[in-house]
Amino acid sequence: MSEAPAALELVDVAAGYGAADILASVTLRAAAGRITTIAGPNGAGKSTLIKTLAGLLRPRRGRILVGGRDVTALSPAERARAGLGYVPQERNVFRNLTIGENLRIGHEFIHRRASRREFALARARVLDLFPDLAPRLNGLAGALSGGQRQMLAMGCALISGPSVLLLDEPSAGLSPRYVATMLDAVAQVNRSGVSVLMIEQNLVEAMRVSHDAILLVGGEIRGRWNAAAFLADPEVRTLFLGGTQRVAAPAQPERQRDGASAA
Amino acid sequence: MAQALLNGLVSGFLIALPAIALSLTYGILNFANFSIGAMITAGAYLAYFANATLGAPILVAAPLAAIGLGLIAVGVEHGVYRRIRNADHITLLVASMGVAFVLENAIRFAYGADVRALDVAVARPLAWHGLRLNHEQLVIALAALSAMAIVAVVLTRTRLGRAMRAIADDADLAEVRGIARARTVDWTWALSGALAALAGVLIALDGIVEPLIGTNYLVSVFAAAVIGGIGNPFGAVAGALIIGLVEEVSALAVSTTYRQGVSFIVLILVLLLRPQGLFGVARIRR
Amino acid sequence: MMGYLVAILTFVSLAVLLGLALNIQWGQAGMINFGLAGFYGIGAYTAAILAKHGVDGFTATAAAIAVTAAFSAGVSLATLRLREDYLAITTLAFSEAVRLVLMNEVWLTGGTDGIRDIPRPLVGVIGGEHYEVAFLVACLALIAIVYGLLERIVSAPFGRALRAVRDDDVVAATLGKDVLALRVKAFAVGGAVIGLAGALHAFYFTYIDPGEFAGFVTVYAFMSVIVGGKGSNRGLMAGAVTVMILLEGTRFLKDVVPVLSAQQVASLRLMLIGVGLIAMLIYRPQGLSSEYRLSARQPAGAEPGS
Ligand SMILES: Nc1ncnc2c1ncn2[C@@H]1O[C@H](COP(=O)(O)OP(=O)(O)OP(=O)(O)O)[C@@H](O)[C@H]1O
Ligand SMILES: [Mg+2]
């Protein structure tokens, strides 16, 4: 398997909360410099997967590599300092802190020696991306609307200039116009060289910007597609448009290897 | 009455220090530190040790006590709390009671139950329009206010303070943002220990050093923290001032021996009517 | 020697009763009582004061039980819907308030001098000679009764509901009125047992003062429960005995290290108890006895740092 270097790699990872494993044995790679989207029904274990990547959940088994480096033993903070950015699905900002403080915290613990100027520049870049935040820097993050909070969370993850970005439903709670804006922002970040692994439910919009798509059902990877082909696949169509019985039906584990070309 | 208000204010400043200490650790570690009373006592004895045994002037002994207790608090964090962090917070509560028990008896072991006094010069009270302000009260007010100002600056203007508030807000997210939790917790204990020690020294200045001085403030400190919305250090200051004033003003009607009883009643009333504190958000059982 | 043994066994009996009480409050219902010493004092003083006023011992004991149970219910009511910390704070503060009343209301409690010459029940019938032994037998019988009652409660729907509330976040989050009442009852039942122990304390020593109802009583009770394994009544018996052996056994310290004063030896022993309690929490949180507990219900591995 001598493909493009992987930004992220999971090898035979099992993880869960209580007695049972939510992820049974997940092996996947997200190619560097691309946007990989994970899709799957509610409760499939998508957030669990991404939390395991971020380090909030210790895997019971398996290895996790970021840019070829084994980070399995690292704490979430150490992974963040190693260049892994993460936007959780819920509780993704410090509600009792101001927006300005949230942004600052996003930067200062990763670039401990950064000067004021470097921080100001980083912040200016984020505020360019999300201009709605600019006039409210002194307001409490808890007072933001759900969508604005989503933007702030994204900004906090971006401000430190991560090399790999994990996004758990970045467009959740956004109005249709903002869904496009948010995903465009993701694409823009990606063009600047950041590899992105994201979970999305707005599949049509997500596929517009993604390169690769992975389907996760019941804690198992059901296959991976070239983004352009994903929505056309009959299995995907039944899963997202049809009934739930078919979800349980066995599927060929490896439907397709990495798409040869991407848009 | 005006005199009672003045006394209440000073006493509120005093209660504020351990109340802040309690709120800091509660916010960040999510458990109520029941050893706060014993920590106050330990601070007073550390100062006594430096002052009376080693002969250091009180201005040197007080910071020494603060540093010493800060170190002890960090040691306890490493030796005890960190090892049971994965247990439920009830276990941590019980552990903190055990820590209090050990501290108190270590003090009794070293110094017995005798009443002692710090070696400080007694000055005449200041008088102003019929109001009297003891020299000790002035020192208490100034020292407590400076300590509170320092805590406020640390919390709102420094990286450490932002890390502490971030962890209190959402510990997981804080880690994701690159904040080293263990180190921040250590600093929180150090700060908490220093505040408790300072309170112990100030109480001892005003009176005597004996094994129960911290315990005698325990109810007031908890009541202050709960009024302020436990876990909220700024609320704790407001709560402490309220408790200080209520205790002093009630002393006009009830015997002063019942200070803590008054605080207990205030505590019950707050829990019944506004458990989230006057400024905080309730932590309902989850 | 015989007298010493009887005395020790009586102390152990009182410790077992307190432990049983804490075991239903904390072990079964998950409600922390840091003010156990205060409730114990209420029981002892109620019995003592009534007995001094000519009330017979049994009525005085019944009154002690009722009064302590009532106070327990009242205190638990104040924090019913709140997280456990608040009950811990409230009970501790309550116990401080009790201590103040005991020390300052001289007309009622004798202040720091305490109450002397508390008349013992049935002393005329049994006679002074065998009274201690008879008292011990009575204590053991009472333990058997309390134990039986508590075991029944534990296995009854009441007990199951209590554990469900303790362990299940979802149930706890949607506390209905019935469930709230359940918790008050559990705390009151524990209080009743503490009241009984308090009355026995008063009658056994015939002299009480506020110093006997200080924090160390609470610490012993917690130690007994932790050593015995939280929630297990049978383990608790072993726990209380272990704690008492630790306490008594460490008396020899004085002979080993003669430079220490009696006061220092006493402090050192209490320190050892505290260190033991912490060590248990760290290394053997399930207690020394490995009795069957409903631990499978608790999720094994939570997220790190949560
Ligand atoms: N903190 C937790 N503790 C215990 N179980 C959890 C926890 N978080 C999630 N689960 C369980 O793990 C399973 C997968 O949850 P997860 O959040 O990973 O799903 P998801 O694919 O992200 O779903 P959604 O699309 O709704 O966000 C679910 O059955 C859920 O109940
Ligand atoms: Mg999810």
PDB file of C-alpha atoms in Angstrom, chain A residues 94-193:
ATOM      1  CA  PHE A  94     -16.053  27.771  26.655  1.00  0.00           C
ATOM      2  CA  ARG A  95     -19.411  29.301  27.372  1.00  0.00           C
ATOM      3  CA  ASN A  96     -18.398  31.303  30.409  1.00  0.00           C
ATOM      4  CA  LEU A  97     -15.473  32.918  28.657  1.00  0.00           C
ATOM      5  CA  THR A  98     -15.608  35.706  26.115  1.00  0.00           C
ATOM      6  CA  ILE A  99     -15.234  35.113  22.423  1.00  0.00           C
ATOM      7  CA  GLY A 100     -11.886  36.889  22.491  1.00  0.00           C
ATOM      8  CA  GLU A 101     -10.701  34.636  25.323  1.00  0.00           C
ATOM      9  CA  ASN A 102     -11.885  31.553  23.490  1.00  0.00           C
ATOM     10  CA  LEU A 103      -9.827  32.502  20.467  1.00  0.00           C
ATOM     11  CA  ARG A 104      -6.855  33.331  22.594  1.00  0.00           C
ATOM     12  CA  ILE A 105      -7.025  29.982  24.399  1.00  0.00           C
ATOM     13  CA  GLY A 106      -7.158  28.312  21.010  1.00  0.00           C
ATOM     14  CA  HIS A 107      -3.766  29.798  20.243  1.00  0.00           C
ATOM     15  CA  GLU A 108      -1.743  30.365  23.371  1.00  0.00           C
ATOM     16  CA  PHE A 109      -1.356  26.826  24.665  1.00  0.00           C
ATOM     17  CA  ILE A 110      -0.149  25.517  21.362  1.00  0.00           C
ATOM     18  CA  HIS A 111       2.149  28.400  20.479  1.00  0.00           C
ATOM     19  CA  ARG A 112       3.412  29.105  23.960  1.00  0.00           C
ATOM     20  CA  ARG A 113       6.117  31.480  22.800  1.00  0.00           C
ATOM     21  CA  ALA A 114       4.109  33.369  20.225  1.00  0.00           C
ATOM     22  CA  SER A 115       4.345  37.148  20.318  1.00  0.00           C
ATOM     23  CA  ARG A 116       1.337  39.413  20.536  1.00  0.00           C
ATOM     24  CA  ARG A 117       1.759  40.191  16.870  1.00  0.00           C
ATOM     25  CA  GLU A 118       1.674  36.566  15.820  1.00  0.00           C
ATOM     26  CA  PHE A 119      -1.508  36.078  17.783  1.00  0.00           C
ATOM     27  CA  ALA A 120      -3.059  39.209  16.321  1.00  0.00           C
ATOM     28  CA  LEU A 121      -2.259  37.982  12.825  1.00  0.00           C
ATOM     29  CA  ALA A 122      -3.691  34.547  13.476  1.00  0.00           C
ATOM     30  CA  ARG A 123      -6.815  36.095  14.923  1.00  0.00           C
ATOM     31  CA  ALA A 124      -7.207  38.460  11.997  1.00  0.00           C
ATOM     32  CA  ARG A 125      -7.111  35.497   9.625  1.00  0.00           C
ATOM     33  CA  VAL A 126      -9.864  33.736  11.575  1.00  0.00           C
ATOM     34  CA  LEU A 127     -11.986  36.860  11.763  1.00  0.00           C
ATOM     35  CA  ASP A 128     -11.609  37.255   7.998  1.00  0.00           C
ATOM     36  CA  LEU A 129     -13.061  33.806   7.632  1.00  0.00           C
ATOM     37  CA  PHE A 130     -15.881  34.438  10.123  1.00  0.00           C
ATOM     38  CA  PRO A 131     -16.538  38.184  10.116  1.00  0.00           C
ATOM     39  CA  ASP A 132     -19.673  37.746  12.254  1.00  0.00           C
ATOM     40  CA  LEU A 133     -17.452  37.195  15.281  1.00  0.00           C
ATOM     41  CA  ALA A 134     -15.418  40.364  14.929  1.00  0.00           C
ATOM     42  CA  PRO A 135     -17.785  42.857  16.570  1.00  0.00           C
ATOM     43  CA  ARG A 136     -18.503  40.619  19.583  1.00  0.00           C
ATOM     44  CA  LEU A 137     -15.077  39.738  20.907  1.00  0.00           C
ATOM     45  CA  ASN A 138     -15.934  40.877  24.418  1.00  0.00           C
ATOM     46  CA  GLY A 139     -19.245  39.055  24.581  1.00  0.00           C
ATOM     47  CA  LEU A 140     -19.647  35.731  26.351  1.00  0.00           C
ATOM     48  CA  ALA A 141     -19.437  32.734  24.057  1.00  0.00           C
ATOM     49  CA  GLY A 142     -22.439  31.214  25.842  1.00  0.00           C
ATOM     50  CA  ALA A 143     -24.578  34.052  24.532  1.00  0.00           C
ATOM     51  CA  LEU A 144     -23.922  33.175  20.889  1.00  0.00           C
ATOM     52  CA  SER A 145     -26.511  31.468  18.754  1.00  0.00           C
ATOM     53  CA  GLY A 146     -25.893  27.845  17.866  1.00  0.00           C
ATOM     54  CA  GLY A 147     -24.598  28.711  14.435  1.00  0.00           C
ATOM     55  CA  GLN A 148     -22.350  31.499  15.650  1.00  0.00           C
ATOM     56  CA  ARG A 149     -20.997  29.157  18.281  1.00  0.00           C
ATOM     57  CA  GLN A 150     -20.180  26.697  15.533  1.00  0.00           C
ATOM     58  CA  MET A 151     -18.191  29.381  13.759  1.00  0.00           C
ATOM     59  CA  LEU A 152     -16.359  30.315  16.928  1.00  0.00           C
ATOM     60  CA  ALA A 153     -15.535  26.678  17.594  1.00  0.00           C
ATOM     61  CA  MET A 154     -14.159  26.348  14.108  1.00  0.00           C
ATOM     62  CA  GLY A 155     -12.200  29.543  14.544  1.00  0.00           C
ATOM     63  CA  CYS A 156     -10.711  28.302  17.817  1.00  0.00           C
ATOM     64  CA  ALA A 157      -9.509  25.128  16.128  1.00  0.00           C
ATOM     65  CA  LEU A 158      -8.101  26.997  13.137  1.00  0.00           C
ATOM     66  CA  ILE A 159      -6.352  29.777  14.962  1.00  0.00           C
ATOM     67  CA  SER A 160      -3.450  27.593  16.027  1.00  0.00           C
ATOM     68  CA  GLY A 161      -2.788  26.564  12.419  1.00  0.00           C
ATOM     69  CA  PRO A 162      -3.240  22.812  12.739  1.00  0.00           C
ATOM     70  CA  SER A 163      -1.959  20.445  10.084  1.00  0.00           C
ATOM     71  CA  VAL A 164      -4.873  18.069  10.487  1.00  0.00           C
ATOM     72  CA  LEU A 165      -8.373  19.179  11.335  1.00  0.00           C
ATOM     73  CA  LEU A 166     -11.079  16.969  12.867  1.00  0.00           C
ATOM     74  CA  LEU A 167     -14.574  18.384  12.482  1.00  0.00           C
ATOM     75  CA  ASP A 168     -17.649  16.827  14.066  1.00  0.00           C
ATOM     76  CA  GLU A 169     -20.595  18.106  12.042  1.00  0.00           C
ATOM     77  CA  PRO A 170     -19.309  21.616  11.348  1.00  0.00           C
ATOM     78  CA  SER A 171     -22.517  22.627   9.601  1.00  0.00           C
ATOM     79  CA  ALA A 172     -24.890  21.427  12.326  1.00  0.00           C
ATOM     80  CA  GLY A 173     -27.393  24.051  13.305  1.00  0.00           C
ATOM     81  CA  LEU A 174     -26.498  26.418  10.495  1.00  0.00           C
ATOM     82  CA  SER A 175     -29.032  27.915   8.161  1.00  0.00           C
ATOM     83  CA  PRO A 176     -28.736  26.705   4.543  1.00  0.00           C
ATOM     84  CA  ARG A 177     -26.794  29.704   3.381  1.00  0.00           C
ATOM     85  CA  TYR A 178     -24.329  29.329   6.233  1.00  0.00           C
ATOM     86  CA  VAL A 179     -23.942  25.618   5.589  1.00  0.00           C
ATOM     87  CA  ALA A 180     -22.448  26.543   2.247  1.00  0.00           C
ATOM     88  CA  THR A 181     -20.352  29.301   3.814  1.00  0.00           C
ATOM     89  CA  MET A 182     -19.030  26.960   6.483  1.00  0.00           C
ATOM     90  CA  LEU A 183     -18.171  24.216   4.039  1.00  0.00           C
ATOM     91  CA  ASP A 184     -16.558  26.745   1.732  1.00  0.00           C
ATOM     92  CA  ALA A 185     -14.477  27.837   4.688  1.00  0.00           C
ATOM     93  CA  VAL A 186     -13.473  24.210   5.227  1.00  0.00           C
ATOM     94  CA  ALA A 187     -12.486  23.955   1.576  1.00  0.00           C
ATOM     95  CA  GLN A 188     -10.510  27.167   1.822  1.00  0.00           C
ATOM     96  CA  VAL A 189      -8.665  25.903   4.896  1.00  0.00           C
ATOM     97  CA  ASN A 190      -7.964  22.670   3.066  1.00  0.00           C
ATOM     98  CA  ARG A 191      -6.530  24.510   0.066  1.00  0.00           C
ATOM     99  CA  SER A 192      -4.038  26.147   2.402  1.00  0.00           C
ATOM    100  CA  GLY A 193      -2.650  22.663   3.037  1.00  0.00           C
TER     101      GLY A 193
END
